Short mmCIF file of C-alpha atoms in Angstrom, two decimals:
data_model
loop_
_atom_site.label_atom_id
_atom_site.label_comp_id
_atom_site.label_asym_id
_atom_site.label_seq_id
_atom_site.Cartn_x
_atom_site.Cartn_y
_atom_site.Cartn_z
CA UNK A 1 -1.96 -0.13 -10.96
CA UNK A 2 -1.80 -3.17 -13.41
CA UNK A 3 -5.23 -5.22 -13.84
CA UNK A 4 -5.06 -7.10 -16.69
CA UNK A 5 -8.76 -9.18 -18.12
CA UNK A 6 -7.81 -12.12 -15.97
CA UNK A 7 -11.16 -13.55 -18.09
CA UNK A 8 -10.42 -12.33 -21.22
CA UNK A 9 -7.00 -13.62 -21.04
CA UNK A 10 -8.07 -17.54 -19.93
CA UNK A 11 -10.69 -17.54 -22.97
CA UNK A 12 -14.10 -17.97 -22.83
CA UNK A 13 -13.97 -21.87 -23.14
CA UNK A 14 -12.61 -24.18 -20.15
CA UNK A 15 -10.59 -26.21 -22.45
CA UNK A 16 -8.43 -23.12 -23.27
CA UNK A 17 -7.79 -22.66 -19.85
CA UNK A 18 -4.16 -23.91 -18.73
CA UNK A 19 -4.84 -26.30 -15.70
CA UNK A 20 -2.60 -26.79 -13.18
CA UNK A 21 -2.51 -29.80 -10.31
CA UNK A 22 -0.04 -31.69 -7.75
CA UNK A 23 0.90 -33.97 -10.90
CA UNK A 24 2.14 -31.80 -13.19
CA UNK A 25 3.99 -28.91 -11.22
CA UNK A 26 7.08 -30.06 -12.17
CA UNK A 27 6.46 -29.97 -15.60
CA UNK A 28 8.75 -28.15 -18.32
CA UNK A 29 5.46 -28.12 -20.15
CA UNK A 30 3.67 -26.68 -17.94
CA UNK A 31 6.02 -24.24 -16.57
CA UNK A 32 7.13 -22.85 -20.50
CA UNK A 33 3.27 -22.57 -21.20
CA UNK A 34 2.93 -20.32 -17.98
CA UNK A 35 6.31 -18.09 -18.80
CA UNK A 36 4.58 -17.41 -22.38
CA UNK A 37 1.77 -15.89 -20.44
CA UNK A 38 4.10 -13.56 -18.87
CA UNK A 39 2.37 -11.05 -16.86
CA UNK A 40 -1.13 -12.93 -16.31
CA UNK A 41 0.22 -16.56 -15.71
CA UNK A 42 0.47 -16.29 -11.84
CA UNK A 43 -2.96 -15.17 -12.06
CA UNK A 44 -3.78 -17.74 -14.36
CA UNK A 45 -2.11 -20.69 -12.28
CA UNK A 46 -4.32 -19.36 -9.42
CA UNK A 47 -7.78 -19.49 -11.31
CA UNK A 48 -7.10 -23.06 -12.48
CA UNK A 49 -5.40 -24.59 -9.39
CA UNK A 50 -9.09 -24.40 -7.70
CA UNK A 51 -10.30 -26.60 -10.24
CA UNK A 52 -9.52 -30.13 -10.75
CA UNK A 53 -12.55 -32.17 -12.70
CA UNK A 54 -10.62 -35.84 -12.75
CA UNK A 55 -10.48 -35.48 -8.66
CA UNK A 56 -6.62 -34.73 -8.84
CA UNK A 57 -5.39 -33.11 -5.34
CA UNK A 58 -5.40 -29.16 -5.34
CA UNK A 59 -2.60 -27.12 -4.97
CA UNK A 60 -2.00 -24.91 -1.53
CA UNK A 61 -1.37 -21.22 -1.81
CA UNK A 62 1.87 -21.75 -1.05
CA UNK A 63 2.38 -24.49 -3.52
CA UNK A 64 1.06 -22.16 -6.28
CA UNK A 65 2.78 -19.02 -4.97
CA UNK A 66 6.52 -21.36 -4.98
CA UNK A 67 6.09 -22.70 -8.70
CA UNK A 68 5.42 -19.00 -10.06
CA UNK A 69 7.91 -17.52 -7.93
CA UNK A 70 10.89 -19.22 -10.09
CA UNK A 71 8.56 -17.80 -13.16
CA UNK A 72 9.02 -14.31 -12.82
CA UNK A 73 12.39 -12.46 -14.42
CA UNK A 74 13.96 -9.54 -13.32
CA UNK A 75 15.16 -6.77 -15.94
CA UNK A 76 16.70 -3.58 -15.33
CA UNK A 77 14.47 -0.01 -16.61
CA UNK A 78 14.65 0.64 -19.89
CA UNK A 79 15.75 4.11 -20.46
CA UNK A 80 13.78 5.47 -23.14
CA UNK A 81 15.50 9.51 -22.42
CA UNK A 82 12.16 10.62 -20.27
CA UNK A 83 12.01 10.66 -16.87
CA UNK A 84 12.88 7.29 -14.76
CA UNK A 85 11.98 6.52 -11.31
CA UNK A 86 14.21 4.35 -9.04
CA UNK A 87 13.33 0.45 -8.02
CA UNK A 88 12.64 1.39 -4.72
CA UNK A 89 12.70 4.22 -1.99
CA UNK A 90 12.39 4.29 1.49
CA UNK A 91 12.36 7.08 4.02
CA UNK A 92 11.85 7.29 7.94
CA UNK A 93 10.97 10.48 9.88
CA UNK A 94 11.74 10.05 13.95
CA UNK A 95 9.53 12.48 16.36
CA UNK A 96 9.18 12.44 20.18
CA UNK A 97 5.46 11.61 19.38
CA UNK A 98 6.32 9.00 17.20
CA UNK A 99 7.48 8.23 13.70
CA UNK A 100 6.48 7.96 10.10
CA UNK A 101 8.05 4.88 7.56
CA UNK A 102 7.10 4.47 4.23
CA UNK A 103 8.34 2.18 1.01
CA UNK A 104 7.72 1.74 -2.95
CA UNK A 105 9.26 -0.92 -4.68
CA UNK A 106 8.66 -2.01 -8.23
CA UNK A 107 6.29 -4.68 -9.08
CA UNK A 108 6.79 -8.13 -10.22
CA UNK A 109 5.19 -7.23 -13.45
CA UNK A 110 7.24 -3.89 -14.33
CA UNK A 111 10.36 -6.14 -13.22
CA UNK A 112 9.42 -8.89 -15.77
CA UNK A 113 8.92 -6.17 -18.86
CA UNK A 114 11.43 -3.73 -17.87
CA UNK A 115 9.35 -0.64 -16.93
CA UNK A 116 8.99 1.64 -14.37
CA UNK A 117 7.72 1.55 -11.17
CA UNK A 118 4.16 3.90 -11.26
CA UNK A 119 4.08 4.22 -7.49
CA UNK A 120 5.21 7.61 -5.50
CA UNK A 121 4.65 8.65 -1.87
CA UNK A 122 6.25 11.54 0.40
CA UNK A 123 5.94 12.11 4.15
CA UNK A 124 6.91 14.64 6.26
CA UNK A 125 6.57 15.98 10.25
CA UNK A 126 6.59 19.17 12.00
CA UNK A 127 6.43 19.86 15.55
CA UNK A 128 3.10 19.25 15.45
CA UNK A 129 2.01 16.72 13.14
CA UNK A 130 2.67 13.48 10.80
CA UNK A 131 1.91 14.26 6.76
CA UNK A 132 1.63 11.47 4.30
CA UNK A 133 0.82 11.45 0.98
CA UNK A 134 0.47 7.90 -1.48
CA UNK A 135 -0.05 8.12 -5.20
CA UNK A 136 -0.53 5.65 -7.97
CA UNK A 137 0.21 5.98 -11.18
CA UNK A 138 -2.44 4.57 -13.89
CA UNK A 139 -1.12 1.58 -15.06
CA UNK A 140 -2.10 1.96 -18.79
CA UNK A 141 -0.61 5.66 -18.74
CA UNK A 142 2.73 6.00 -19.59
CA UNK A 143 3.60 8.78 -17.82
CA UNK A 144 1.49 8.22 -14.86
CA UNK A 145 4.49 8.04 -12.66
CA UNK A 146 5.58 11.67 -13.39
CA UNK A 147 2.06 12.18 -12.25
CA UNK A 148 2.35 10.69 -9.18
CA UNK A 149 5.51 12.08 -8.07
CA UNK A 150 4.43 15.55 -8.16
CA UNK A 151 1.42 15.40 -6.71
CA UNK A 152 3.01 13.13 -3.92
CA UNK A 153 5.97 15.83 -3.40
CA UNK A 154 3.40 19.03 -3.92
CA UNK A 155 0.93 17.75 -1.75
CA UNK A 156 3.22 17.27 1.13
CA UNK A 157 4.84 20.58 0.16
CA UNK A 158 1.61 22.51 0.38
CA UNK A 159 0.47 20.13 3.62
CA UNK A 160 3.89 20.85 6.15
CA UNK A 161 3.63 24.60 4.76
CA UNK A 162 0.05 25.17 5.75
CA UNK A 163 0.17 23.26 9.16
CA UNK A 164 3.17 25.06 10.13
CA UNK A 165 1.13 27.90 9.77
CA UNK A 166 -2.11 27.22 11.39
CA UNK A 167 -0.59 25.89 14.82
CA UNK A 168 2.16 29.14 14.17
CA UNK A 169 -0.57 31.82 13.95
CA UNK A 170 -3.71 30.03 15.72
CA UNK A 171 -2.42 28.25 19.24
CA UNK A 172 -5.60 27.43 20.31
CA UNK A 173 -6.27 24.95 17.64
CA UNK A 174 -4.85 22.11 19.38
CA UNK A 175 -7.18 23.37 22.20
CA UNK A 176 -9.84 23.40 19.89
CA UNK A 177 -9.35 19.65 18.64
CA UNK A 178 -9.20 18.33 22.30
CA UNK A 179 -12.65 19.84 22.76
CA UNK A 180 -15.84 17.69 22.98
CA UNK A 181 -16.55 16.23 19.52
CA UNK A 182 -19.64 18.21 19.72
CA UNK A 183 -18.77 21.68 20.81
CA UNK A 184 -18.45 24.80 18.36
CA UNK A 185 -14.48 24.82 19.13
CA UNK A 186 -14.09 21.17 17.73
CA UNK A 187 -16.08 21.57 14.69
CA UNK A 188 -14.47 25.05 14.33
CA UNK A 189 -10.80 23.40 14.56
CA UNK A 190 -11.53 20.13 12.48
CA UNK A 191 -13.21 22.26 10.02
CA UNK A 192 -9.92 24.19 9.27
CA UNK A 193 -7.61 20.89 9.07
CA UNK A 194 -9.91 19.38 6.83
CA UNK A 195 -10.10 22.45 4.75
CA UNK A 196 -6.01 22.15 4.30
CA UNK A 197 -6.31 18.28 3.24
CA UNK A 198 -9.23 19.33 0.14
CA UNK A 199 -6.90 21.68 -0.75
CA UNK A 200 -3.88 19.77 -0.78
CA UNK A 201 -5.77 17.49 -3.53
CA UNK A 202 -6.13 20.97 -5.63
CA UNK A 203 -2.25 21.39 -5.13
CA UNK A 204 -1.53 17.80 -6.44
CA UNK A 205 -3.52 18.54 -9.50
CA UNK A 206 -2.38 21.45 -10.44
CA UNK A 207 1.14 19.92 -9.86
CA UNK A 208 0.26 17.53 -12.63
CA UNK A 209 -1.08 20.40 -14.74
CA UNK A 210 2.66 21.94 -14.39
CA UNK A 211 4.43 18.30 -15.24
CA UNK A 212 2.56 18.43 -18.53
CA UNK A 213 3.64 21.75 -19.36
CA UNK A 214 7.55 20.72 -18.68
CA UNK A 215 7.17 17.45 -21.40
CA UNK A 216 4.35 18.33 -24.06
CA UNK A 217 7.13 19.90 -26.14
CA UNK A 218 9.77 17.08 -25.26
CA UNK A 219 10.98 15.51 -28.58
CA UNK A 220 11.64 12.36 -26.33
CA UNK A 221 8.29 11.71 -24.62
CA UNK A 222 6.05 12.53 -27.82
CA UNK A 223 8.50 9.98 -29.59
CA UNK A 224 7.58 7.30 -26.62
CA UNK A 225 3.54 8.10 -27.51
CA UNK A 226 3.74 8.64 -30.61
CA UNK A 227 2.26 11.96 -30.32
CA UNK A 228 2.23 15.23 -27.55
CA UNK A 229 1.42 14.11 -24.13
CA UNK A 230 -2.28 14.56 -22.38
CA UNK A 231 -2.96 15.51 -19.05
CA UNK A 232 -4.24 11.86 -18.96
CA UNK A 233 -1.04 10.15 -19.40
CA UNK A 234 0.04 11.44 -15.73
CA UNK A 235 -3.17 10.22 -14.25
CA UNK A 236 -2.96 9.17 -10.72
CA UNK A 237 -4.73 8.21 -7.61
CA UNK A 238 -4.31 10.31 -4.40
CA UNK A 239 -4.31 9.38 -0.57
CA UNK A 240 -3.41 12.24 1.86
CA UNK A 241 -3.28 12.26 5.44
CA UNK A 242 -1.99 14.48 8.27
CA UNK A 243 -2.12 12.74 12.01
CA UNK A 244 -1.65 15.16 14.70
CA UNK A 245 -0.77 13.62 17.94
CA UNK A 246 -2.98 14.92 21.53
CA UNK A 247 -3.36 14.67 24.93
CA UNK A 248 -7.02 14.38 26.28
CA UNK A 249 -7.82 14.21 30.14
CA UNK A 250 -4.21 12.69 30.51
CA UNK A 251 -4.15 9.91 27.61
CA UNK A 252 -2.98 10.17 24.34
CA UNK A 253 -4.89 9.80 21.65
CA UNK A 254 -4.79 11.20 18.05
CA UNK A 255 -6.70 13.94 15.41
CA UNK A 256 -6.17 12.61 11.52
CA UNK A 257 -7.78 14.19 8.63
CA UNK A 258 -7.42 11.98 5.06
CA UNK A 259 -8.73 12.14 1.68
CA UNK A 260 -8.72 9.29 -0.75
CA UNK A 261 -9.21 9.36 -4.88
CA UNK A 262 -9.25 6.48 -6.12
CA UNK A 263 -8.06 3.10 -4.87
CA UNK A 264 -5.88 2.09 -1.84
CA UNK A 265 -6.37 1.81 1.74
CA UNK A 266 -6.25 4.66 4.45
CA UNK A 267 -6.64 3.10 7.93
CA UNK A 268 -6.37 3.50 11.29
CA UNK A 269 -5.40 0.61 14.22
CA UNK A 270 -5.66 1.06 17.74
CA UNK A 271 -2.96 -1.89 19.38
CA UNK A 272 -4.66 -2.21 22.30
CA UNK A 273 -8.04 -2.81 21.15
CA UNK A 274 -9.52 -6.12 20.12
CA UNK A 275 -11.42 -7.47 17.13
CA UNK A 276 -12.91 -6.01 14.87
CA UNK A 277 -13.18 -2.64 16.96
CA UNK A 278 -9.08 -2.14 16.16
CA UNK A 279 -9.85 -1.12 13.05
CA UNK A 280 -10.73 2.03 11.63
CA UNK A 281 -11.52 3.02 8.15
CA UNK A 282 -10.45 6.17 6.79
CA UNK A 283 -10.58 6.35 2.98
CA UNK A 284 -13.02 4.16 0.83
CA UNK A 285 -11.57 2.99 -2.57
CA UNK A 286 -13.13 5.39 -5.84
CA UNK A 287 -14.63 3.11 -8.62
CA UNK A 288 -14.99 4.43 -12.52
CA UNK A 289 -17.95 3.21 -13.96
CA UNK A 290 -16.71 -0.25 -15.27
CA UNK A 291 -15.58 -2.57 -13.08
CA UNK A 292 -11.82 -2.88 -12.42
CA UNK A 293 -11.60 1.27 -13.09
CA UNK A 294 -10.86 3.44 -10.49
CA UNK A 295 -11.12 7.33 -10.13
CA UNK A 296 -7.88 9.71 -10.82
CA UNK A 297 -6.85 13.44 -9.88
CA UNK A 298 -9.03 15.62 -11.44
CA UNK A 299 -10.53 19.09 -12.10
CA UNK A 300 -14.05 17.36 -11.28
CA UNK A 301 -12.43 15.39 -8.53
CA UNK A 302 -10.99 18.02 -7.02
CA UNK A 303 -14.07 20.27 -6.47
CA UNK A 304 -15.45 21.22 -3.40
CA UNK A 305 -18.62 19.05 -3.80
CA UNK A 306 -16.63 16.12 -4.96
CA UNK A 307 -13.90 16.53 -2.48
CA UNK A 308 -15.61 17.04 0.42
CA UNK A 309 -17.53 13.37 0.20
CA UNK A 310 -13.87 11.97 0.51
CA UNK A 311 -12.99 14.18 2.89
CA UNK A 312 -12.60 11.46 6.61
CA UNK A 313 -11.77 12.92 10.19
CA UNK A 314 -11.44 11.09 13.26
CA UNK A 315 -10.19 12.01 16.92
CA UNK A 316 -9.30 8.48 18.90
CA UNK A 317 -6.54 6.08 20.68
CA UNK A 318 -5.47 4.75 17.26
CA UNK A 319 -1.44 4.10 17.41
CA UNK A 320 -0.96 2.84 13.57
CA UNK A 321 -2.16 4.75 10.61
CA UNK A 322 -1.27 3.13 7.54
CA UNK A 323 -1.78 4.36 3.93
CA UNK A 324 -1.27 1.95 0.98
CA UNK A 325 -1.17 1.52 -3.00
CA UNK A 326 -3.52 -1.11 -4.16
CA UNK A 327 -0.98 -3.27 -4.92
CA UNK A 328 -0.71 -3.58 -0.86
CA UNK A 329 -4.51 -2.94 -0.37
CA UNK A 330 -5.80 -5.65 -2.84
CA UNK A 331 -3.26 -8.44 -1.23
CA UNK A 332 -5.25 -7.38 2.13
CA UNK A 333 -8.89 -6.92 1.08
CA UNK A 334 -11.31 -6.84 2.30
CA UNK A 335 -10.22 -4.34 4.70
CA UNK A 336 -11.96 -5.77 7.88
CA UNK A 337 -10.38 -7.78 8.98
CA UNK A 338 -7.36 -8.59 6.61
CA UNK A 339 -5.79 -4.81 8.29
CA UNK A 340 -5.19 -6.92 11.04
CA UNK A 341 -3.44 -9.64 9.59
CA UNK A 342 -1.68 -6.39 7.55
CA UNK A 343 -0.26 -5.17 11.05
CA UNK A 344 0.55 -8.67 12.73
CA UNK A 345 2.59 -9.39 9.42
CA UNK A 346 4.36 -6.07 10.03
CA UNK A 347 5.29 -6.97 13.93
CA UNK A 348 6.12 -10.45 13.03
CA UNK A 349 8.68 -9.24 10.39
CA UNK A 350 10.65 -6.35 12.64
CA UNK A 351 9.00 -3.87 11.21
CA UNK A 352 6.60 -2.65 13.67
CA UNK A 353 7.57 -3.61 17.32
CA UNK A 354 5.72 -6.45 19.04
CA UNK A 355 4.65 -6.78 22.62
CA UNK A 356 5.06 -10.32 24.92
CA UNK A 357 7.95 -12.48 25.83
CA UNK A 358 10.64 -12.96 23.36
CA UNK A 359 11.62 -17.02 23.15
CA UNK A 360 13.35 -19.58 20.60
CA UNK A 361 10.93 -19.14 17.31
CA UNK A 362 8.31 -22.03 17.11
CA UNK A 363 7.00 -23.69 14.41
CA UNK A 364 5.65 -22.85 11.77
CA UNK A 365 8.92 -21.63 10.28
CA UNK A 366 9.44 -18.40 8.03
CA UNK A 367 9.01 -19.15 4.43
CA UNK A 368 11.92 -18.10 1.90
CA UNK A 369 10.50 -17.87 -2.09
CA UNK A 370 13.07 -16.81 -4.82
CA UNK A 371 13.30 -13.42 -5.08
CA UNK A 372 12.85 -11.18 -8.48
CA UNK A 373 15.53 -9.17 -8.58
CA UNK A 374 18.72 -9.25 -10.38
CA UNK A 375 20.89 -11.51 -7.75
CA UNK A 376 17.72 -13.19 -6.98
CA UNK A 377 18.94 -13.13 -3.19
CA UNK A 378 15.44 -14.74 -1.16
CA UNK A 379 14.80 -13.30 2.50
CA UNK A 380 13.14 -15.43 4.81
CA UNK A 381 9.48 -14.05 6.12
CA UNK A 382 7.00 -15.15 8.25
CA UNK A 383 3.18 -14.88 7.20
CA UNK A 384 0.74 -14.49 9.95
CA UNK A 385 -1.22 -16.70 7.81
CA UNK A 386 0.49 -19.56 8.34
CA UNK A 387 -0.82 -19.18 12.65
CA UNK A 388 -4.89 -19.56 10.89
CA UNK A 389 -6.69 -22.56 10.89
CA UNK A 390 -8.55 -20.79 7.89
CA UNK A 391 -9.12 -17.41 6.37
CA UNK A 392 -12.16 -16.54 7.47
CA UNK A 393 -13.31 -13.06 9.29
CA UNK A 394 -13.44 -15.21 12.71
CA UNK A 395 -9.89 -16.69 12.47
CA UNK A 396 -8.82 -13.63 11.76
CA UNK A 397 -9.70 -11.98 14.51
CA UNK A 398 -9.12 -14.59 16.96
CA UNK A 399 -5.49 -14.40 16.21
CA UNK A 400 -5.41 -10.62 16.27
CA UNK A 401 -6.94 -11.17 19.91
CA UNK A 402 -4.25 -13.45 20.77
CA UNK A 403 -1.45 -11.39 19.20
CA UNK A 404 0.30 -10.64 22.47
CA UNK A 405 1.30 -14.30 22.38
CA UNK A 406 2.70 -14.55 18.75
CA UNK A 407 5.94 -13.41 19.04
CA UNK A 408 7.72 -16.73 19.30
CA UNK A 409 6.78 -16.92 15.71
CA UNK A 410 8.48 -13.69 14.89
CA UNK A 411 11.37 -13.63 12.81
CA UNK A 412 13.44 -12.11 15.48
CA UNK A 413 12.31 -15.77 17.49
CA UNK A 414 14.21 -17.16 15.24
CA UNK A 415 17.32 -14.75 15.08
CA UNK A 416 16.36 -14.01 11.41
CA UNK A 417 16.62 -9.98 10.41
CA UNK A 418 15.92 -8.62 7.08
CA UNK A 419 17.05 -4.94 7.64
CA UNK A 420 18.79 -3.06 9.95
CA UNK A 421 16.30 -0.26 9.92
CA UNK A 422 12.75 -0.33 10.05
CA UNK A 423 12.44 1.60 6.63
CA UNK A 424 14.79 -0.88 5.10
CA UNK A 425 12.80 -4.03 6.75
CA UNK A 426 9.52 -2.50 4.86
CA UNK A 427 11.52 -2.38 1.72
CA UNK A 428 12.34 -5.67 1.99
CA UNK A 429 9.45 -7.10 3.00
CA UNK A 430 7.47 -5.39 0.25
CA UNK A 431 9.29 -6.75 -2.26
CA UNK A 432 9.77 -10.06 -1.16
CA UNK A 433 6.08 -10.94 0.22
CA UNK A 434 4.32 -13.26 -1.84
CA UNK A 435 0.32 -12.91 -2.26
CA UNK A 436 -1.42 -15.70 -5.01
CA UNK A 437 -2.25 -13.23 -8.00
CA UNK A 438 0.02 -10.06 -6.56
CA UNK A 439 2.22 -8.72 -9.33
CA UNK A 440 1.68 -4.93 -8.81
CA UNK A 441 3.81 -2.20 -7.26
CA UNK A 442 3.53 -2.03 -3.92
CA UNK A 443 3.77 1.24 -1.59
CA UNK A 444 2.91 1.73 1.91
CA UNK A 445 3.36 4.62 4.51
CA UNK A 446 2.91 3.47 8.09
CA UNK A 447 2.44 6.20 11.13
CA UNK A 448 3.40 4.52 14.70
CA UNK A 449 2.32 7.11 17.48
CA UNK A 450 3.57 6.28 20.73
CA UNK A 451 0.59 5.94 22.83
CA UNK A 452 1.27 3.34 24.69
CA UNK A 453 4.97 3.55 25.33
#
């Protein structure tokens, strides 16, 4: 969760400000005043190639996004003796009603300095149900990814224990959430899920409370600070949701119950619906009081006044549920309607199946950007902005009503494959995408019910 003073860092004064047009892109100047910058210079080469005062041409996203691709280095974790986290994970749980996929991968900034990747998520399934759980570690916080791993793995934990036991011990529930949305059984029913996902919030915290107690002492992280870790240094956002799959007058639909602290994306898209009614909201973004602050795990977030205003439920045909860091979120904001775009980019890359005829790929062509990693290897990816005439809401969702005729412009069109698995394609993809300004880690969880098999 790195967001650097994108103003602070240009200067106040125009004239400090490194500009950037058609001209110059080549430039060794240009290009070694950009790599000083490190972290902030793709941000900065975005500001400035929207302005051009001598009537110079203006540079495309992609032009931008293919000059501070080669900018970026790769370097391998430091180890500094505490605990490390890997460059990437991915994981994929199967179920009859479905399955769950979900990917971290380090961002472009932690590759550059060396550090590690702040990200953590875990999923899990039972008979019954999908569980995911996304957490992101405060950027400024050293530690904030020991945070985030064990509320992600606690959470989870606590979630697949307690399910297990309310459709174990209370049958009827599922009876209960097929009920009419305003009878006593429904309420009754929803009331008890969402009573699990408050208190798996409480179980991630308290996690973090535990962490502490296993480094505070540890010669090797107070020698990293400087002094004995805080409770603050594993600060971390939280996005929890369990999907439980249901049949309703003979169609399938879905109950979910989420909870979001802090920033992200929970949302829920219904395939078979058109724009904008395909998309669902589940979990509104926390802000601190400053702008660019968001809200962490806490005892005060965690209360049952406070957690019960980000407490979402909803009982519909939705067949994609996707939770996501921000450094997936922010690439995709706002929300309505760049979650469409977020999906069609996920079917168009063989990650997410797509419906309509399969035929030779046309035009425009997957895009391949060097890659930051250490053997720099670039995969090919199509953008489904590349198929808009412009980025407003309207194109948008004018494509997303089309999408049943955009798979000639798949990458499987054009016999291109970046995985062999569909957790391994979201790897990929995650860490290969390229957004103007995107240099954060990047996690997201996708649930794919089968509704409409």
């Amino acid at each position: 969760m790195d967001k650097p003073d994108i103003n602070g860092a240009l200067g106040a004064n125009a004239e400090e400000r490194l500009s950037i047009t058609a001209d110059d892109i080549k430039s060794k100047a240009v290009s070694e005043k950009i790599a000083q910058e490190n972290a902030v210079s793709e941000e900065k080469a975005d500001i400035d190639a929207e302005k051009s005062s001598d009537g110079q041409k203006k540079l495309s996203d992609m032009e931008v996004i293919e000059h501070t691709a080669n900018i970026w280095q790769y370097k391998e974790i430091v180890d500094d003796k505490t605990e490390m986290h890997s460059e990437f994970h991915q994981k994929r749980i199967e179920k009859p009603f479905g399955e769950i996929i979900g990917a971290r991968v380090r961002g472009k900034k932690h590759k550059h300095e060396g550090s590690n990747c702040d990200d953590y998520f875990e999923t899990a399934a039972t008979d019954d149900c999908f569980i995911a759980v996304v957490c992101d570690g405060a950027g400024s916080k050293k530690f904030s990814r020991i945070g985030a791993r064990a509320a992600s793995e606690a959470a989870v934990s606590f979630l697949k224990e307690k399910t297990s036991e309310l459709f174990r011990d209370l049958p009827a529930i599922r009876d209960g959430l097929c009920a009419d949305l305003k009878s006593a059984e429904f309420m009754a029913a929803c009331g008890r899920i969402a009573l699990i996902v408050r208190q798996s919030a409480r179980e991630a915290f308290s996690a973090q409370q535990k962490a502490l107690g296993k480094i505070a002492y540890n010669a090797d992280y107070q020698n990293v600070l400087g002094r004995k870790p805080a409770l603050s240094d594993l600060s971390a956002t939280f996005l929890a949701a369990v999907v439980i799959p249901l049949v309703i007058g003979g169609k399938k639909q879905n109950f979910m119950a989420c909870v979001q602290i802090g920033d992200g994306c929970i949302c829920a898209v219904d395939l078979n619906a058109d724009a904008p009614a395909c998309v669902k909201l589940m979990g509104e973004a926390d802000s601190g009081r400053f702008s660019g602050e968001t809200d962490f795990l806490s005892e005060k977030n965690t209360d049952n006044n406070a957690i019960g205003a980000k407490t979402r439920v909803s009982r519909g045909s939705s067949d994609i549920i996707m939770l996501m860091s921000d450094g997936v979120a922010d690439d995709y904001f706002p929300a309505a309607p760049m979650m469409e775009r977020l999906v069609l980019d996920l079917g168009l890359n063989g990650i997410i199946p797509m419906n309509g005829e399969l035929s030779a790929g046309e035009d425009p062509a997957p895009i391949r950007f060097h890659s930051v990693s250490m053997s720099r290897q670039s995969f090919a990816l199509q953008y489904a902005k590349q198929l808009l005439p412009d980025s407003s809401p309207d194109a948008i969702n004018a494509l997303w009503n089309k999408r049943a005729a955009l798979r000639c412009h798949s990458l499987e069109a054009f016999r291109m494959n970046i995985g062999d698995t569909p957790e391994e394609r979201l790897r990929v993809w995650l860490d290969n995408y390229n957004e103007r300004g995107s240099f954060d880690d990047r996690t997201l969880v996708v649930v794919r019910l089968k509704n409409h098999d």
